Coordinates of C-alpha atoms in Angstrom, one line a residue:
M169 CA 11.0 -26.8 22.1
A170 CA 11.5 -27.6 26.0
D171 CA 12.9 -30.8 25.3
S172 CA 15.5 -28.7 23.0
R173 CA 16.8 -26.7 25.5
D174 CA 16.6 -28.7 28.9
A175 CA 18.9 -31.3 26.7
I176 CA 21.3 -28.6 26.3
L177 CA 20.7 -26.9 30.2
A178 CA 21.5 -31.4 31.0
R179 CA 25.0 -31.1 28.6
I180 CA 25.7 -27.1 30.3
R181 CA 25.8 -28.8 33.9
T182 CA 27.7 -32.0 32.4
A183 CA 29.9 -30.6 31.3
L184 CA 30.5 -27.4 35.2
A185 CA 30.3 -30.6 36.8
D186 CA 34.1 -31.0 37.5
T187 CA 34.5 -27.7 37.7
P188 CA 35.8 -25.7 41.2
A189 CA 32.8 -23.3 42.8
G190 CA 34.5 -19.8 42.0
P191 CA 34.6 -17.3 45.1
P192 CA 31.5 -16.4 46.3
V193 CA 30.0 -12.4 45.2
P194 CA 29.8 -10.3 47.3
R195 CA 26.3 -8.2 48.0
E196 CA 27.0 -5.8 50.2
Y197 CA 26.0 -2.7 47.9
H198 CA 23.3 -0.1 49.1
R199 CA 20.3 -0.8 49.4
Q200 CA 19.3 2.4 50.5
R201 CA 20.6 5.5 51.1
D202 CA 20.5 9.2 51.6
L203 CA 19.9 11.2 47.8
G204 CA 20.6 14.4 49.4
R205 CA 17.4 15.7 47.9
D206 CA 13.4 15.5 47.8
L207 CA 12.4 13.1 46.2
V208 CA 9.6 14.6 44.3
D209 CA 11.3 17.3 42.9
F210 CA 14.6 14.7 42.3
A211 CA 11.9 12.8 39.6
A212 CA 10.5 15.4 38.2
E213 CA 13.9 16.4 36.5
R214 CA 15.6 12.6 35.9
I215 CA 12.0 11.8 34.1
A216 CA 12.7 15.3 32.1
H217 CA 16.0 14.7 31.6
Y218 CA 15.3 12.2 29.8
R219 CA 12.4 13.5 26.8
A220 CA 9.5 12.9 29.7
T221 CA 7.5 16.2 30.2
V222 CA 6.6 16.7 34.2
H223 CA 3.5 18.2 34.5
R224 CA 2.8 18.3 39.0
T225 CA -2.0 18.4 40.6
A226 CA -3.1 18.2 43.8
D227 CA -5.0 15.1 44.3
A228 CA -8.2 17.1 44.0
D229 CA -7.4 18.8 40.9
L230 CA -6.3 15.9 39.5
A231 CA -9.3 14.4 36.6
H232 CA -8.6 18.2 35.9
R233 CA -5.4 18.4 34.9
I234 CA -5.9 14.9 33.4
G235 CA -8.3 16.8 31.1
E236 CA -6.0 19.5 30.3
I237 CA -3.2 17.2 29.5
L238 CA -5.0 15.5 27.1
R239 CA -6.7 18.1 24.8
A240 CA -3.7 19.5 24.7
R241 CA -2.2 16.9 22.7
Q242 CA -5.4 16.5 20.4
A243 CA -6.0 12.9 22.1
N244 CA -10.0 12.0 22.4
R245 CA -9.6 8.3 22.3
V246 CA -7.7 7.2 25.1
V247 CA -7.4 3.5 25.7
V248 CA -7.2 3.2 29.3
P249 CA -7.2 -0.3 32.0
A250 CA -10.7 -1.3 32.9
D251 CA -10.3 -0.6 36.6
L252 CA -8.4 3.2 36.3
P253 CA -10.6 5.0 38.6
E254 CA -13.3 6.9 37.7
S255 CA -12.7 9.9 39.1
W256 CA -9.3 10.1 36.9
R257 CA -11.8 9.9 33.5
P258 CA -12.8 14.0 32.2
A259 CA -16.1 13.5 30.7
D260 CA -15.5 14.8 27.4
I261 CA -12.8 12.4 26.9
S262 CA -13.7 9.1 24.5
W263 CA -12.8 6.0 26.8
L264 CA -11.5 2.7 24.7
V265 CA -11.5 0.3 28.2
D266 CA -9.6 -2.7 28.3
R267 CA -10.7 -4.9 30.3
A268 CA -9.5 -8.6 30.6
D269 CA -12.3 -10.5 29.4
A270 CA -12.5 -8.3 26.7
P271 CA -9.2 -6.9 25.6
L272 CA -7.9 -4.2 22.3
T273 CA -7.7 -5.3 19.5
T274 CA -4.2 -4.7 18.1
E275 CA -6.1 -2.4 15.6
V276 CA -8.5 -0.3 18.2
L277 CA -5.0 0.2 20.1
D278 CA -2.4 1.9 17.4
G279 CA -5.8 3.9 16.4
S280 CA -5.8 5.1 19.4
D281 CA -4.4 8.9 20.3
G282 CA -2.5 7.2 23.5
V283 CA -3.2 5.3 27.3
L284 CA -3.3 6.0 29.9
T285 CA -2.2 4.6 33.2
G286 CA -1.1 4.1 36.8
C287 CA 2.5 2.6 37.7
A288 CA 3.6 0.1 40.1
T289 CA 6.7 2.9 41.4
V290 CA 8.8 5.4 40.1
I291 CA 13.0 5.3 40.5
A292 CA 13.5 9.2 41.6
E293 CA 17.7 8.6 40.8
T294 CA 17.1 6.6 37.2
G295 CA 13.8 9.1 36.6
T296 CA 12.1 5.9 35.8
I297 CA 8.5 4.1 35.8
V298 CA 7.9 0.6 36.9
L299 CA 4.8 -0.7 35.1
D300 CA 3.3 -4.2 36.4
A301 CA 0.2 -4.9 35.2
G302 CA -0.3 -4.1 38.7
P303 CA -3.8 -1.2 39.9
A304 CA -4.2 1.0 37.3
Q305 CA -2.0 0.4 35.0
G306 CA -3.0 -2.9 32.2
R307 CA -2.3 -5.5 30.7
R308 CA 1.6 -4.2 28.6
A309 CA 0.1 -4.5 25.2
I310 CA -1.9 -1.0 26.2
T311 CA 1.7 0.6 27.0
L312 CA 3.6 0.2 23.9
L313 CA 1.5 0.0 21.0
P314 CA -0.4 3.4 21.5
D315 CA 1.7 6.6 20.2
Y316 CA 1.1 8.9 23.9
H317 CA 1.4 7.4 26.8
L318 CA 0.0 10.1 30.1
C319 CA 1.3 8.5 33.6
V320 CA 0.2 9.3 36.4
V321 CA 2.1 9.4 39.2
R322 CA 1.1 9.9 42.5
A323 CA 4.1 11.4 45.2
E324 CA 4.4 7.9 47.4
Q325 CA 5.5 6.1 44.9
I326 CA 8.9 7.7 44.5
V327 CA 11.6 6.2 45.7
G328 CA 14.6 6.8 45.7
T329 CA 17.6 4.5 43.7
V330 CA 16.9 1.0 41.9
P331 CA 17.1 -1.9 44.9
E332 CA 14.1 -0.4 46.9
A333 CA 12.7 -0.5 43.5
I334 CA 13.7 -4.3 43.1
A335 CA 12.7 -4.7 46.5
A336 CA 9.1 -3.3 46.3
L337 CA 8.0 -5.5 42.9
T338 CA 7.0 -8.8 43.0
P339 CA 9.3 -10.3 40.9
T340 CA 7.2 -12.5 38.5
R341 CA 5.1 -10.2 37.5
P342 CA 5.5 -8.4 33.9
I343 CA 7.7 -5.9 34.8
T344 CA 8.4 -2.6 32.8
F345 CA 11.1 0.4 32.8
I346 CA 10.5 2.9 31.7
S347 CA 13.1 6.2 31.6
G348 CA 12.1 8.7 28.8
P349 CA 9.7 8.3 25.7
S350 CA 10.5 5.1 23.9
A351 CA 13.4 5.4 22.0
T352 CA 16.6 4.3 19.5
S353 CA 19.3 4.7 18.1
D354 CA 21.2 3.8 14.4
I355 CA 24.5 3.0 13.4
E356 CA 25.2 7.0 12.9
F357 CA 23.9 8.0 16.3
N358 CA 20.6 9.7 14.7
R359 CA 18.2 8.6 16.7
V360 CA 14.5 7.3 17.2
E361 CA 11.4 7.9 18.7
G362 CA 8.4 5.3 18.9
V363 CA 10.0 2.5 18.4
H364 CA 9.1 -0.1 21.1
G365 CA 6.4 2.6 21.9
P366 CA 4.9 5.6 22.7
R367 CA 6.7 8.5 21.5
T368 CA 5.9 10.8 23.5
L369 CA 5.9 10.4 27.7
D370 CA 3.1 13.0 29.8
V371 CA 3.7 12.0 33.5
L372 CA 2.2 13.9 35.8
I373 CA 3.3 13.2 39.6
V374 CA -0.1 14.0 42.4
A375 CA 1.7 15.5 45.9

């Protein structure tokens, strides 16, 4: 496969060898700007716009609120990455820990009641949660197969714009952008949720 790819790209380069270079592409767009809003409030509003449910809590009440939200969703068997803080895990929930040396099977992930993670950053302007398999996030599969996702967002992780988020991310990491529950529409514009990921998304903002 790699040989075929290299051959095709070599043929393209040869065909374009005599083509003059086009004009430079201007890249003077704004990377940061004042949105005129409190970022936490703006992010909460935009996340909710995409049919996710937004909750807020103080750091001291984080574990209590996580437990309340999971119990309200009847999520009793919940997947977590191995490095998720112990303080985030109420004792009355059965935690399915996904470890690098002992990853949970597809069947276990699919049969769980949900997944609890942190995030890399959140884009207030678009209401987008970004995961990059960093601390408290785990591998991509654990947030795609369960039908329910509870994501914890700290206020300091929220940025205003897409360029700000891109600048803070490492492009070689497995990056996932989440704007609301997974959804798609068919040719008749019937919306179907839960196609490429969780159909239910709760976001808990810690501020």
